[in-house]
Each structure stands twice: as structure tokens, then as C-alpha cells.
mmCIF file of N, CA, C and O in Angstrom:
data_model
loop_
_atom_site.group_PDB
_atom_site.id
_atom_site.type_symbol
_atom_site.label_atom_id
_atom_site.label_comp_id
_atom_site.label_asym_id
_atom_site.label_seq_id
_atom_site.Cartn_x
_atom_site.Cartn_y
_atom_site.Cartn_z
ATOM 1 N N UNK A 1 -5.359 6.431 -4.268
ATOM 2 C CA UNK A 1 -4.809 5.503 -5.233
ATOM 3 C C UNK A 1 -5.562 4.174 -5.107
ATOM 4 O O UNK A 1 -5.659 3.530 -4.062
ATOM 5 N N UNK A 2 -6.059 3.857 -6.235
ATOM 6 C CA UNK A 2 -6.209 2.532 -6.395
ATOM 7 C C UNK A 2 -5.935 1.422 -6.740
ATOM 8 O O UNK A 2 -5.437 1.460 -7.866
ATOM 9 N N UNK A 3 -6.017 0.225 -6.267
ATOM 10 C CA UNK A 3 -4.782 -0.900 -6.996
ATOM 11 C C UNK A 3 -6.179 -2.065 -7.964
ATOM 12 O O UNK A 3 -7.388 -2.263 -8.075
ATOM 13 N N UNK A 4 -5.060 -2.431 -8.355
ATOM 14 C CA UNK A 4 -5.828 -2.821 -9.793
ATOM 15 C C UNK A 4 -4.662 -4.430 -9.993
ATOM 16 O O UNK A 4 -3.445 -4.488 -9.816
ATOM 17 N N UNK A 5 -5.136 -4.978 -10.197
ATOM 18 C CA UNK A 5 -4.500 -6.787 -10.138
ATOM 19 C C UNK A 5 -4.293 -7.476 -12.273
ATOM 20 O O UNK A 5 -5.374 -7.761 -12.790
ATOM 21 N N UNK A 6 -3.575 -7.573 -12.792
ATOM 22 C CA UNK A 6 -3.672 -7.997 -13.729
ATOM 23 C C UNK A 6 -3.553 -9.664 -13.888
ATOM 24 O O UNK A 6 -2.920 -10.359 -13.094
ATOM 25 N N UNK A 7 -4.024 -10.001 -14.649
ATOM 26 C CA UNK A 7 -4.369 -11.631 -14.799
ATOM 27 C C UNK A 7 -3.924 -12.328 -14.408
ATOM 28 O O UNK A 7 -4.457 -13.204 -13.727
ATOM 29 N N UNK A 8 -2.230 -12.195 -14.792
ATOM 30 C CA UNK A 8 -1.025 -12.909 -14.719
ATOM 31 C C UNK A 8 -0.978 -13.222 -12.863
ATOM 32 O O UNK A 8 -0.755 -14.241 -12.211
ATOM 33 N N UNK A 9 -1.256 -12.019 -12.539
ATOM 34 C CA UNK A 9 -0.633 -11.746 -10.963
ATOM 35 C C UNK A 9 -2.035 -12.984 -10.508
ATOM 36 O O UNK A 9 -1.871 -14.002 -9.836
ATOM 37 N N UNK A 10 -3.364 -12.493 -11.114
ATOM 38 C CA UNK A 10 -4.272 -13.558 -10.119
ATOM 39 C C UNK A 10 -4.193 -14.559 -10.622
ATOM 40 O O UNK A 10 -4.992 -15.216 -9.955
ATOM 41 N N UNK A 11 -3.849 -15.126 -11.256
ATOM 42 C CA UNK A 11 -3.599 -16.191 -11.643
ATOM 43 C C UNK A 11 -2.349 -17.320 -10.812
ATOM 44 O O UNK A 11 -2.582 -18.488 -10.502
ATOM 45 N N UNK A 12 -1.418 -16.799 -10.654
ATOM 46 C CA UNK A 12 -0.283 -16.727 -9.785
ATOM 47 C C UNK A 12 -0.512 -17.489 -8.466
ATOM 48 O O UNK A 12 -0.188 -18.615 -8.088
ATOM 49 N N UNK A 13 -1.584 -15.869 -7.573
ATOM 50 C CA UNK A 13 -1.896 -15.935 -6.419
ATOM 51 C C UNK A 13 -2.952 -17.034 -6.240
ATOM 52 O O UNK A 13 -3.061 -17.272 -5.038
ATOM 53 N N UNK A 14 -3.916 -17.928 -7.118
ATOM 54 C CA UNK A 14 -4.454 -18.957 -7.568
ATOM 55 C C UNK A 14 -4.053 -20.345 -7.147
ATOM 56 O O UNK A 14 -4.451 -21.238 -6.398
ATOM 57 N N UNK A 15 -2.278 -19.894 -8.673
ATOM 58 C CA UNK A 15 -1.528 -20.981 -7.849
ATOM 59 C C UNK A 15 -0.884 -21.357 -6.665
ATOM 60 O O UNK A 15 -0.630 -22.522 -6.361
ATOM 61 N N UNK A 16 -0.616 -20.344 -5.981
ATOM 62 C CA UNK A 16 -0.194 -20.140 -4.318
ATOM 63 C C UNK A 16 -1.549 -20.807 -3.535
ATOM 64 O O UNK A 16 -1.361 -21.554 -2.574
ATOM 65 N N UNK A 17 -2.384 -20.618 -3.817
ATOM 66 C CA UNK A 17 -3.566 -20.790 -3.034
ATOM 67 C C UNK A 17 -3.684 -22.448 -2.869
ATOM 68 O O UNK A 17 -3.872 -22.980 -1.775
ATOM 69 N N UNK A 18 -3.541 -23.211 -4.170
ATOM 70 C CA UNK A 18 -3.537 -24.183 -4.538
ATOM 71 C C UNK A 18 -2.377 -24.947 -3.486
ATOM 72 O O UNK A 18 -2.535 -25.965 -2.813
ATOM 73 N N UNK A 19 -1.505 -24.313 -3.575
ATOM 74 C CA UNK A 19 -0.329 -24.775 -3.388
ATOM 75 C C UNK A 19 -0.001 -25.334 -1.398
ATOM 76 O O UNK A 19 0.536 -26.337 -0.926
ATOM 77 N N UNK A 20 -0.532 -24.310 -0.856
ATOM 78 C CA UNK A 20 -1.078 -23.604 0.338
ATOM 79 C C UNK A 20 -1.861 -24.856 0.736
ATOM 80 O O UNK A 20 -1.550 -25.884 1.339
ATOM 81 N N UNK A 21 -3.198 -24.314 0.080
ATOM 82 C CA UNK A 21 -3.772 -25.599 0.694
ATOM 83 C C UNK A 21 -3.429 -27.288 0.525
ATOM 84 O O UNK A 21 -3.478 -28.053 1.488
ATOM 85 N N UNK A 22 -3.185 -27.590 -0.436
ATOM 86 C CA UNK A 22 -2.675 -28.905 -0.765
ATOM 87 C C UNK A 22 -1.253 -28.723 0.588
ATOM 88 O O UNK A 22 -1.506 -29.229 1.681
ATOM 89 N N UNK A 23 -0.236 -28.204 0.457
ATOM 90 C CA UNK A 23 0.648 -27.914 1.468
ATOM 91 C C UNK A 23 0.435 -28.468 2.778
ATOM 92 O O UNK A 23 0.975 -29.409 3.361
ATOM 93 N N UNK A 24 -0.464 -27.678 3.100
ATOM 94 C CA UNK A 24 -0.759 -27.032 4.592
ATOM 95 C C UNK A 24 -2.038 -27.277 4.972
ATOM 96 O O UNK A 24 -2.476 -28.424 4.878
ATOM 97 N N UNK A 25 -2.947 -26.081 5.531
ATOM 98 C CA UNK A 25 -4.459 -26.623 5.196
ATOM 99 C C UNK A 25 -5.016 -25.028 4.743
ATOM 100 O O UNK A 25 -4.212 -24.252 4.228
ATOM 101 N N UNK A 26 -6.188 -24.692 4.936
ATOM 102 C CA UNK A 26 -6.643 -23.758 4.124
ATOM 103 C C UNK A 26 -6.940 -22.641 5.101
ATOM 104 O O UNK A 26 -7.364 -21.566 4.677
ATOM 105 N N UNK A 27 -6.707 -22.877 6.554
ATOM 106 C CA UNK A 27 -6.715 -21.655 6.924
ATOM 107 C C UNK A 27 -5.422 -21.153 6.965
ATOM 108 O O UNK A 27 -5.518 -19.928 7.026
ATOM 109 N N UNK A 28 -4.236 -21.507 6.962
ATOM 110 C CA UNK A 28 -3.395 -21.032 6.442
ATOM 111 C C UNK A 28 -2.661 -20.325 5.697
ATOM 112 O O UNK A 28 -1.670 -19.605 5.815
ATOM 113 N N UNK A 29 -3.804 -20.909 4.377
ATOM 114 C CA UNK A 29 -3.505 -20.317 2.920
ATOM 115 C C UNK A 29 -4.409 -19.553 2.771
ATOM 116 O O UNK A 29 -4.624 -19.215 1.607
ATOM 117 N N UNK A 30 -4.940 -19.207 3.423
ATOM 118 C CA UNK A 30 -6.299 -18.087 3.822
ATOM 119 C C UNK A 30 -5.122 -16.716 4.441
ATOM 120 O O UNK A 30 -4.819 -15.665 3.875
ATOM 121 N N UNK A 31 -4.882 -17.007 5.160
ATOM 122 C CA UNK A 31 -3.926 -15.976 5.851
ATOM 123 C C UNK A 31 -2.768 -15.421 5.371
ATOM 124 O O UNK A 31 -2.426 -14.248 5.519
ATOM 125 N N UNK A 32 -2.083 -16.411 4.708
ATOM 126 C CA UNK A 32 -1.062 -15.736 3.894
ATOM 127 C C UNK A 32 -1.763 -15.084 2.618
ATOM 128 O O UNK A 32 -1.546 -13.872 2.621
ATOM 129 N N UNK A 33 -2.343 -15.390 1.796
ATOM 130 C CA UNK A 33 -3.076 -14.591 0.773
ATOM 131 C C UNK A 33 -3.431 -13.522 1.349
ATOM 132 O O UNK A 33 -3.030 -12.481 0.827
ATOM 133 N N UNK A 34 -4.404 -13.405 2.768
ATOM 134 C CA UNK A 34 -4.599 -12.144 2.625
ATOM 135 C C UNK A 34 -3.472 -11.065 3.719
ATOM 136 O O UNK A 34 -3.557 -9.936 4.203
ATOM 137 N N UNK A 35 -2.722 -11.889 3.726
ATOM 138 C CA UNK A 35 -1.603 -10.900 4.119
ATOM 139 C C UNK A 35 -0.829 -10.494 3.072
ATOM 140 O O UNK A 35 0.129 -9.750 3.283
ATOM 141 N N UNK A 36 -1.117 -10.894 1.912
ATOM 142 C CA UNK A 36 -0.007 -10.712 0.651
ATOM 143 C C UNK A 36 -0.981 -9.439 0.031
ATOM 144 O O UNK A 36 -0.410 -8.473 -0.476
ATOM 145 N N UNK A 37 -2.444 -9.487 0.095
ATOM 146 C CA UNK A 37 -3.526 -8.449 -0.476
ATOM 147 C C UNK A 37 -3.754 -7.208 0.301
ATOM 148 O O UNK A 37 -4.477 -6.328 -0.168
ATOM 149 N N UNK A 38 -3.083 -7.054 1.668
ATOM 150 C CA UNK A 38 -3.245 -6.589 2.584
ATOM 151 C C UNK A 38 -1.857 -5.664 2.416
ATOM 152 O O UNK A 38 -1.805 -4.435 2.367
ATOM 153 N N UNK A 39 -0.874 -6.509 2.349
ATOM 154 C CA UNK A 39 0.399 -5.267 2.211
ATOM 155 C C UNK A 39 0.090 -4.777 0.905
ATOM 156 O O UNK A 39 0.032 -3.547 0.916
ATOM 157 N N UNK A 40 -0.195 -5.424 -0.535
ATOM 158 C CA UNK A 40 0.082 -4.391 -1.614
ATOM 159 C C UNK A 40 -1.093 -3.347 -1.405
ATOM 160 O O UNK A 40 -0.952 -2.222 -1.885
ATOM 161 N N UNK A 41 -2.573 -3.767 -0.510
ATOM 162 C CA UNK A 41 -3.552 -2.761 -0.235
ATOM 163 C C UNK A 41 -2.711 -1.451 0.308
ATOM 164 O O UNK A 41 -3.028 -0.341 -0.118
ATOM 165 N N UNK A 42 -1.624 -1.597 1.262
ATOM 166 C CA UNK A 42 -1.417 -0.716 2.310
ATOM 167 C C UNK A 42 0.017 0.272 1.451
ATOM 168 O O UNK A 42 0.417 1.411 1.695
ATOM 169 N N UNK A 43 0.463 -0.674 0.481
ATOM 170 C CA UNK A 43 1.472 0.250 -0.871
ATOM 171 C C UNK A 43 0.584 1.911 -0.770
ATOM 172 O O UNK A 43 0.969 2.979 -0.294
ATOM 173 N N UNK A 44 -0.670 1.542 -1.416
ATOM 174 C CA UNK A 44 -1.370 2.621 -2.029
ATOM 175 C C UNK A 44 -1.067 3.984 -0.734
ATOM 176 O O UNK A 44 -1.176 5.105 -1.230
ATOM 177 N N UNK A 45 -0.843 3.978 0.238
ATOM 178 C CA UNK A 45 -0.301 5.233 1.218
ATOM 179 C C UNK A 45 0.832 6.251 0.718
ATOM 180 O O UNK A 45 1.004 7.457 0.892
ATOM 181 N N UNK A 46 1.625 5.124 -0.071
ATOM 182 C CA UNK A 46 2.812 5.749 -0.809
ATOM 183 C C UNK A 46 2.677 6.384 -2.153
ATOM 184 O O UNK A 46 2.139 5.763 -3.069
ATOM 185 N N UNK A 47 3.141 7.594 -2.313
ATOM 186 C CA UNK A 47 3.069 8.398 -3.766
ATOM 187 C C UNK A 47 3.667 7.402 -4.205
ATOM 188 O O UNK A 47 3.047 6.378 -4.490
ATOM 189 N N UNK A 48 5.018 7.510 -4.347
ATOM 190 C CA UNK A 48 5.822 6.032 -5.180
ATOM 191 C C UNK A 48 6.255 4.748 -4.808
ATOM 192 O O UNK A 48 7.379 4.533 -5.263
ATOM 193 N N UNK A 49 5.890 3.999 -4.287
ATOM 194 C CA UNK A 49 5.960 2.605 -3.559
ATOM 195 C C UNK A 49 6.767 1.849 -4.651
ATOM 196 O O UNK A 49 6.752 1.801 -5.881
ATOM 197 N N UNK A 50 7.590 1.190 -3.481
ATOM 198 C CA UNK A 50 8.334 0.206 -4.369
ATOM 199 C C UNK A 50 9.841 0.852 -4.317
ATOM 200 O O UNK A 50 10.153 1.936 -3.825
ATOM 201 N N UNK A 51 10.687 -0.107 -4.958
ATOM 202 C CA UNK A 51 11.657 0.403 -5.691
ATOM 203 C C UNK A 51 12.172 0.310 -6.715
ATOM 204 O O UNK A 51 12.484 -0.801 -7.145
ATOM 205 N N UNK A 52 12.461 1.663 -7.543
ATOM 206 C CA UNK A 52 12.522 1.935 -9.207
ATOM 207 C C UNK A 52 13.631 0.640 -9.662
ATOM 208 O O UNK A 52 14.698 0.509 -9.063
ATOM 209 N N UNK A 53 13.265 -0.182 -10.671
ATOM 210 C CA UNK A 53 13.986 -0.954 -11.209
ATOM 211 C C UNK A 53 14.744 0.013 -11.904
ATOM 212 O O UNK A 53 15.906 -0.385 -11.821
ATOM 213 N N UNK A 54 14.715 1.188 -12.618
ATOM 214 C CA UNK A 54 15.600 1.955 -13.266
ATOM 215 C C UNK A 54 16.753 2.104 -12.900
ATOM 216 O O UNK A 54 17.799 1.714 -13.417
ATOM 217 N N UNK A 55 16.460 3.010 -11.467
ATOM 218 C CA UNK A 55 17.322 3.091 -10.147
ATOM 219 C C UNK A 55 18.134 1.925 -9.509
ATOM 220 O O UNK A 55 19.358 1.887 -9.630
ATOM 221 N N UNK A 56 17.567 1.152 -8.957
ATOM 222 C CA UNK A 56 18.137 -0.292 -8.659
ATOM 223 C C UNK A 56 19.060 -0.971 -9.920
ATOM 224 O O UNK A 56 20.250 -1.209 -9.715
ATOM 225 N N UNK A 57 18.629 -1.173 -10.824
ATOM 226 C CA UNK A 57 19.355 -2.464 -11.482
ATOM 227 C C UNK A 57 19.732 -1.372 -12.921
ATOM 228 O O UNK A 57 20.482 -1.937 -13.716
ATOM 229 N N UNK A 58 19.597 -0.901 -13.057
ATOM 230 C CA UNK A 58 19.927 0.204 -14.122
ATOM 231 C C UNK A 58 19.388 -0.257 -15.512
ATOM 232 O O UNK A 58 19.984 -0.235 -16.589
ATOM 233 N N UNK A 59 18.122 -0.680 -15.237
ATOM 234 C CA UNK A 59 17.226 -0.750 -16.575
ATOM 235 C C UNK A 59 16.218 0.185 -17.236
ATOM 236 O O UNK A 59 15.508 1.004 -16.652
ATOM 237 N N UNK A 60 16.251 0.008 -18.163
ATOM 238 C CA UNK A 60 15.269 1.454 -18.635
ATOM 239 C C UNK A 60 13.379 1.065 -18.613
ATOM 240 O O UNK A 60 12.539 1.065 -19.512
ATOM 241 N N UNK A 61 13.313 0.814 -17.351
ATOM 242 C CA UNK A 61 11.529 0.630 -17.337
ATOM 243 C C UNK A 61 11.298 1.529 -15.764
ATOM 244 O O UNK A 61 12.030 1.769 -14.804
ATOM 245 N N UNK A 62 9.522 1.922 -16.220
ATOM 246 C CA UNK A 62 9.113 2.617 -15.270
ATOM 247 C C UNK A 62 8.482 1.536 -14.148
ATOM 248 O O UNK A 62 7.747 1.817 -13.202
ATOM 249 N N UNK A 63 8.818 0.664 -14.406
ATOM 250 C CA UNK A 63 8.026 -0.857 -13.361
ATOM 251 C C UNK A 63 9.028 -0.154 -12.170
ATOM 252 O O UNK A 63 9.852 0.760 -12.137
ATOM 253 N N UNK A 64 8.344 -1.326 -11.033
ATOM 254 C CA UNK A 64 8.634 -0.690 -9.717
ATOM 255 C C UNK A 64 8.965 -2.516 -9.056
ATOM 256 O O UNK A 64 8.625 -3.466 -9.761
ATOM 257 N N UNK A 65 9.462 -2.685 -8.037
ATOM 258 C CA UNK A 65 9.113 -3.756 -7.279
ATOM 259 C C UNK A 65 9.770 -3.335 -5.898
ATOM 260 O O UNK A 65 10.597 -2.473 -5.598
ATOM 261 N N UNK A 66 8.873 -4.558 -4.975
ATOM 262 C CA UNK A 66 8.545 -4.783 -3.724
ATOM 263 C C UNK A 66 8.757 -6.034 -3.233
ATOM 264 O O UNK A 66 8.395 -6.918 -4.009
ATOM 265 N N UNK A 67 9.311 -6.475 -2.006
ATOM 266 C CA UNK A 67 9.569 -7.859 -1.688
ATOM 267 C C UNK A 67 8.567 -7.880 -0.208
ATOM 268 O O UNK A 67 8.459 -6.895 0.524
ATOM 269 N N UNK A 68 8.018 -8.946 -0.009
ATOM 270 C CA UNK A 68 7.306 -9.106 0.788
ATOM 271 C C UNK A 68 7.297 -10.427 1.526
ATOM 272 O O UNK A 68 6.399 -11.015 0.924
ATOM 273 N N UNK A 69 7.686 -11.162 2.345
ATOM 274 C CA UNK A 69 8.068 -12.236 2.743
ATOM 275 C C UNK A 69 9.047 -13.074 1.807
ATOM 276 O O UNK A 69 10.269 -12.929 1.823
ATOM 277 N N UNK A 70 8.189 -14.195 0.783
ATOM 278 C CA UNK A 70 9.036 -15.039 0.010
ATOM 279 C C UNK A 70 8.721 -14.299 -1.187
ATOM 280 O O UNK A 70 8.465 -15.050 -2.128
ATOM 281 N N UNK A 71 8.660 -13.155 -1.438
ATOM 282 C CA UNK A 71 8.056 -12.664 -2.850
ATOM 283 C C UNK A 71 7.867 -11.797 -3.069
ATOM 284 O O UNK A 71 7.344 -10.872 -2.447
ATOM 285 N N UNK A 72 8.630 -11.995 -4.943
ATOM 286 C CA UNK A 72 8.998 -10.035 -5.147
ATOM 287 C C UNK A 72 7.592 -10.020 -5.973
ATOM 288 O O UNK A 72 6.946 -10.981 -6.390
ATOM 289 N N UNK A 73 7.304 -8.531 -6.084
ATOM 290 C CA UNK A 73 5.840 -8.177 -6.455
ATOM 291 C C UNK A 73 6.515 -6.655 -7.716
ATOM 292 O O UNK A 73 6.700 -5.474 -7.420
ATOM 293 N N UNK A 74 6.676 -7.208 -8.787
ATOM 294 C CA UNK A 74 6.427 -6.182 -9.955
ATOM 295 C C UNK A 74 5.657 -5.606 -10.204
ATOM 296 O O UNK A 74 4.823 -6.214 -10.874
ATOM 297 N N UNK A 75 5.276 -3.936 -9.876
ATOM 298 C CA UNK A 75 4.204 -3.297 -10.272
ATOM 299 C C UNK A 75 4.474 -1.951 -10.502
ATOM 300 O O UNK A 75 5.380 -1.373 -9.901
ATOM 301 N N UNK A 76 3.586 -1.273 -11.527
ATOM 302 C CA UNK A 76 3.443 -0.092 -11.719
ATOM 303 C C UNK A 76 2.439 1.030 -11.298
ATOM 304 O O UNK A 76 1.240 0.753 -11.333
ATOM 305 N N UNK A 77 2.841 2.280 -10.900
ATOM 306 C CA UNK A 77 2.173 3.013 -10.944
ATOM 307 C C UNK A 77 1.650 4.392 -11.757
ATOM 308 O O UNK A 77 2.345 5.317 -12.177
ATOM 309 N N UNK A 78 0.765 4.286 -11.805
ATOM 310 C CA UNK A 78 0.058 4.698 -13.453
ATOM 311 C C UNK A 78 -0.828 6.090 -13.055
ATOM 312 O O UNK A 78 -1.857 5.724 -12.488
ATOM 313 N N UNK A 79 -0.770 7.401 -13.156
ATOM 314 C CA UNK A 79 -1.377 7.794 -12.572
ATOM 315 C C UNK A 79 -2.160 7.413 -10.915
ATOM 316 O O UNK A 79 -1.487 7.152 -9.917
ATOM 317 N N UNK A 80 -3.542 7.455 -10.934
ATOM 318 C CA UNK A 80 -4.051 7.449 -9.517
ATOM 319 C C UNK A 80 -3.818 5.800 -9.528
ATOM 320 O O UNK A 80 -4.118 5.157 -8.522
ATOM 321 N N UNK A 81 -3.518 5.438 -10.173
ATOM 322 C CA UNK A 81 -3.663 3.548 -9.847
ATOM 323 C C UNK A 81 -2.130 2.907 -9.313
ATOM 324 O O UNK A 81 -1.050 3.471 -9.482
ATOM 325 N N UNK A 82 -2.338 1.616 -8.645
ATOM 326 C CA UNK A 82 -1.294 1.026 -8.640
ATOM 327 C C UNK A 82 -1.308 -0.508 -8.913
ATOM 328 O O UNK A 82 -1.652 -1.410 -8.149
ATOM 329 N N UNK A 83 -0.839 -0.583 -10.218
ATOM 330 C CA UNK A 83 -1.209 -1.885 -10.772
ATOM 331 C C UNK A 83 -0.032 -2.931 -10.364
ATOM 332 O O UNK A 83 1.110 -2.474 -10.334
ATOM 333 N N UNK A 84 -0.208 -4.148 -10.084
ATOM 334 C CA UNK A 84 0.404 -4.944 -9.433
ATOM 335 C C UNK A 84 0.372 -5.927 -10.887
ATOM 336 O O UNK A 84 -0.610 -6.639 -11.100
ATOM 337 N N UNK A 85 1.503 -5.890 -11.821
ATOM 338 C CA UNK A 85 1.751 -6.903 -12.633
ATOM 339 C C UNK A 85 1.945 -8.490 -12.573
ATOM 340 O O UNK A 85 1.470 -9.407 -13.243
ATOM 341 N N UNK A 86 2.710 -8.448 -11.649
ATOM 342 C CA UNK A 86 3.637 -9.889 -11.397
ATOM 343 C C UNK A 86 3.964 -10.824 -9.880
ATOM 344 O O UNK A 86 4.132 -10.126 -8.880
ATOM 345 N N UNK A 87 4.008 -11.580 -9.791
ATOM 346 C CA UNK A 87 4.641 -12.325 -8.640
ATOM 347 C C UNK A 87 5.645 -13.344 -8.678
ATOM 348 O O UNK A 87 5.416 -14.467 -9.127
ATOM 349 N N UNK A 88 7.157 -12.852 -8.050
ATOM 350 C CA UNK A 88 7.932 -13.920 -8.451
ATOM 351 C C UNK A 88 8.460 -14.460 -6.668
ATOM 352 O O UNK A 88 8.618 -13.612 -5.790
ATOM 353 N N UNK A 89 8.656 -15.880 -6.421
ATOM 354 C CA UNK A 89 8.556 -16.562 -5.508
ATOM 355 C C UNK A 89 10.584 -15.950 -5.457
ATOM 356 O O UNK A 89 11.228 -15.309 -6.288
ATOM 357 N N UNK A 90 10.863 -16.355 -4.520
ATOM 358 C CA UNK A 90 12.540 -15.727 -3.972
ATOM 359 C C UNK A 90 12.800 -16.397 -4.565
ATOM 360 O O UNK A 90 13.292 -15.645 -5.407
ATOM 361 N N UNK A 91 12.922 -17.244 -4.918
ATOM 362 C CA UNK A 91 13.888 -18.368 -5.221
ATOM 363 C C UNK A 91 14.112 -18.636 -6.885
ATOM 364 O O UNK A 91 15.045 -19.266 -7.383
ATOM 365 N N UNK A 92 12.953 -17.955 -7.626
ATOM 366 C CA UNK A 92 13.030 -17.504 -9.240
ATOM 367 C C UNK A 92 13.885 -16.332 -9.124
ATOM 368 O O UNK A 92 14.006 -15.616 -8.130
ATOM 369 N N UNK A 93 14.640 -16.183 -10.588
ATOM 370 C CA UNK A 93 15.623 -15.588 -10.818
ATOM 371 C C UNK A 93 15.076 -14.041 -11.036
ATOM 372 O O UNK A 93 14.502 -13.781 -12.094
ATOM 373 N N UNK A 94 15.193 -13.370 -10.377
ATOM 374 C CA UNK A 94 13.935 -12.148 -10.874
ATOM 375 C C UNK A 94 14.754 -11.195 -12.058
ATOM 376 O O UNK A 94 14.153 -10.573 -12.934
ATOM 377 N N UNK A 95 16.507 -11.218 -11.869
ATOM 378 C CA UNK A 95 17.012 -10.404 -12.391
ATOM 379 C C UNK A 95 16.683 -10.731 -13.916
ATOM 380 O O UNK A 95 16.290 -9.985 -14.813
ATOM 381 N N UNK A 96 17.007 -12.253 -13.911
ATOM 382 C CA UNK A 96 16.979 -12.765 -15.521
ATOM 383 C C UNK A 96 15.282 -12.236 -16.698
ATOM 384 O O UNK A 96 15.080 -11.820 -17.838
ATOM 385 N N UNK A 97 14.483 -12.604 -15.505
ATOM 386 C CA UNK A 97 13.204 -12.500 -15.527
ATOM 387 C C UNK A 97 12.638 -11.036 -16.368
ATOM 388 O O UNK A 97 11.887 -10.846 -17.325
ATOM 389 N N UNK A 98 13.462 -10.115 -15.416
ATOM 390 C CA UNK A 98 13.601 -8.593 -16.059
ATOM 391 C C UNK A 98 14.413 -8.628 -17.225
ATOM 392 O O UNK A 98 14.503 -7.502 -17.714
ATOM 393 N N UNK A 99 14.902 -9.308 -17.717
ATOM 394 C CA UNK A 99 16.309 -8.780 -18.802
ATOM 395 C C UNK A 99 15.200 -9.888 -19.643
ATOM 396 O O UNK A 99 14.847 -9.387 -20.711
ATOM 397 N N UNK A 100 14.832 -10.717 -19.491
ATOM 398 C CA UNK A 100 13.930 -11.651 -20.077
ATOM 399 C C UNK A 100 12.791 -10.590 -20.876
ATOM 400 O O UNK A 100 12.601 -10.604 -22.092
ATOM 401 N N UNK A 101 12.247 -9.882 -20.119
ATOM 402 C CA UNK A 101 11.431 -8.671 -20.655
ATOM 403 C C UNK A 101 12.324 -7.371 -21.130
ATOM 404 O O UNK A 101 11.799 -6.284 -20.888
ATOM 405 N N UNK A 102 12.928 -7.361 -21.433
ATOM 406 C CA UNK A 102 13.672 -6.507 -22.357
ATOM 407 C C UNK A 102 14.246 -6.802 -23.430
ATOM 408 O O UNK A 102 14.626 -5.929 -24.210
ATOM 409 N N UNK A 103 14.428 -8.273 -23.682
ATOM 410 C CA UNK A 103 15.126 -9.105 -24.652
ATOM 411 C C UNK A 103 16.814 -8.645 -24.133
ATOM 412 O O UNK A 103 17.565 -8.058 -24.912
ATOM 413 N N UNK A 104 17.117 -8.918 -23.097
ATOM 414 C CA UNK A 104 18.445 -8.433 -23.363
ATOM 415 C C UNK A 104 19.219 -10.065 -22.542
ATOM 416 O O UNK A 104 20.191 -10.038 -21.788
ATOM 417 N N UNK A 105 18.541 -11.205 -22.920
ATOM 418 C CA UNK A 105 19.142 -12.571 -22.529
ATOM 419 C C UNK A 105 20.204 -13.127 -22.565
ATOM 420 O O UNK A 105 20.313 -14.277 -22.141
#
């Protein structure tokens, strides 16, 4: 399986980076990034990684998510790939976020 990053998500991880270093200093934000690239690398072991938002929250999508320190990680898996859509920090509302993408507000 291969993972595959869509815009939104690097874009995101961009602003974390930003954030990180201005924060903190940059080896820091060196380390957490690639500990954040490092677990969704290590997803790909799993046939289905994650857990089914279907299942969980009883919505009708094949998206998947994962929490990983301060942050849930929305992604799908698509055949041999595992695409990593989204990044939401703990403290954003993730449920709304999902119902936000369904129109169901």
C-alpha cells in the first residue's frame, strides 16, 4: 500500500511547521512532523487502518480516521493506496466538521 498526501493535508502540515518553528525552534518541528509522516507511513501495514466513520459515528462515508497525539487524521483507503485527506488539531470540532461535509449542519 501506498500513501498518497492531498493538498489540503500538505498544506496544513505547512501550517504546523510554521507554527512549530515560530513556537519552539525547528528542530523540534522537525521531529514532530516527521513523527506525524512516520505513523501515517507505518498505517500502510494495515489492510484497513483507521476507524470507519460509518461504524463510529453512524455516517454514511467510506472515510476512515486516526488520532495521533494532538490530531485526528481523515483518510481513505482506495484500493492499493492510502490517501490521507485531512488534519484536524483536538481541539477543532471534528464531529461538526464531518456533518459540515455532508451538509447535515
Amino acid at each position: 500500500m501506498t500513501v498518497e498526501y492531498t493538498y489540503l493535508f500538505l498544506e496544513k502540515m505547512e501550517n504546523l511547521k510554521e507554527y512549530l518553528y515560530h513556537s519552539f525552534d525547528e528542530e523540534i518541528g522537525n521531529t514532530v512532523l516527521n513523527d506525524i509522516i512516520d505513523y501515517l507511513d507505518n498505517l500502510t501495514v494495515f489492510s484497513c487502518p483507521g476507524i470507519s466513520i460509518r461504524e463510529r459515528l453512524g455516517y454514511d462515508l467510506d472515510e476512515r480516521f486516526c488520532v495521533f497525539r494532538q490530531n485526528i487524521f481523515l483518510i481513505r483507503v482506495c484500493n492499493d493506496r492510502l490517501i490521507i485527506l485531512d488534519m484536524f488539531n483536538e481541539r477543532e470540532d471534528f464531529y461538526r466538521k464531518i456533518r459540515k461535509m455532508l451538509n447535515l449542519q
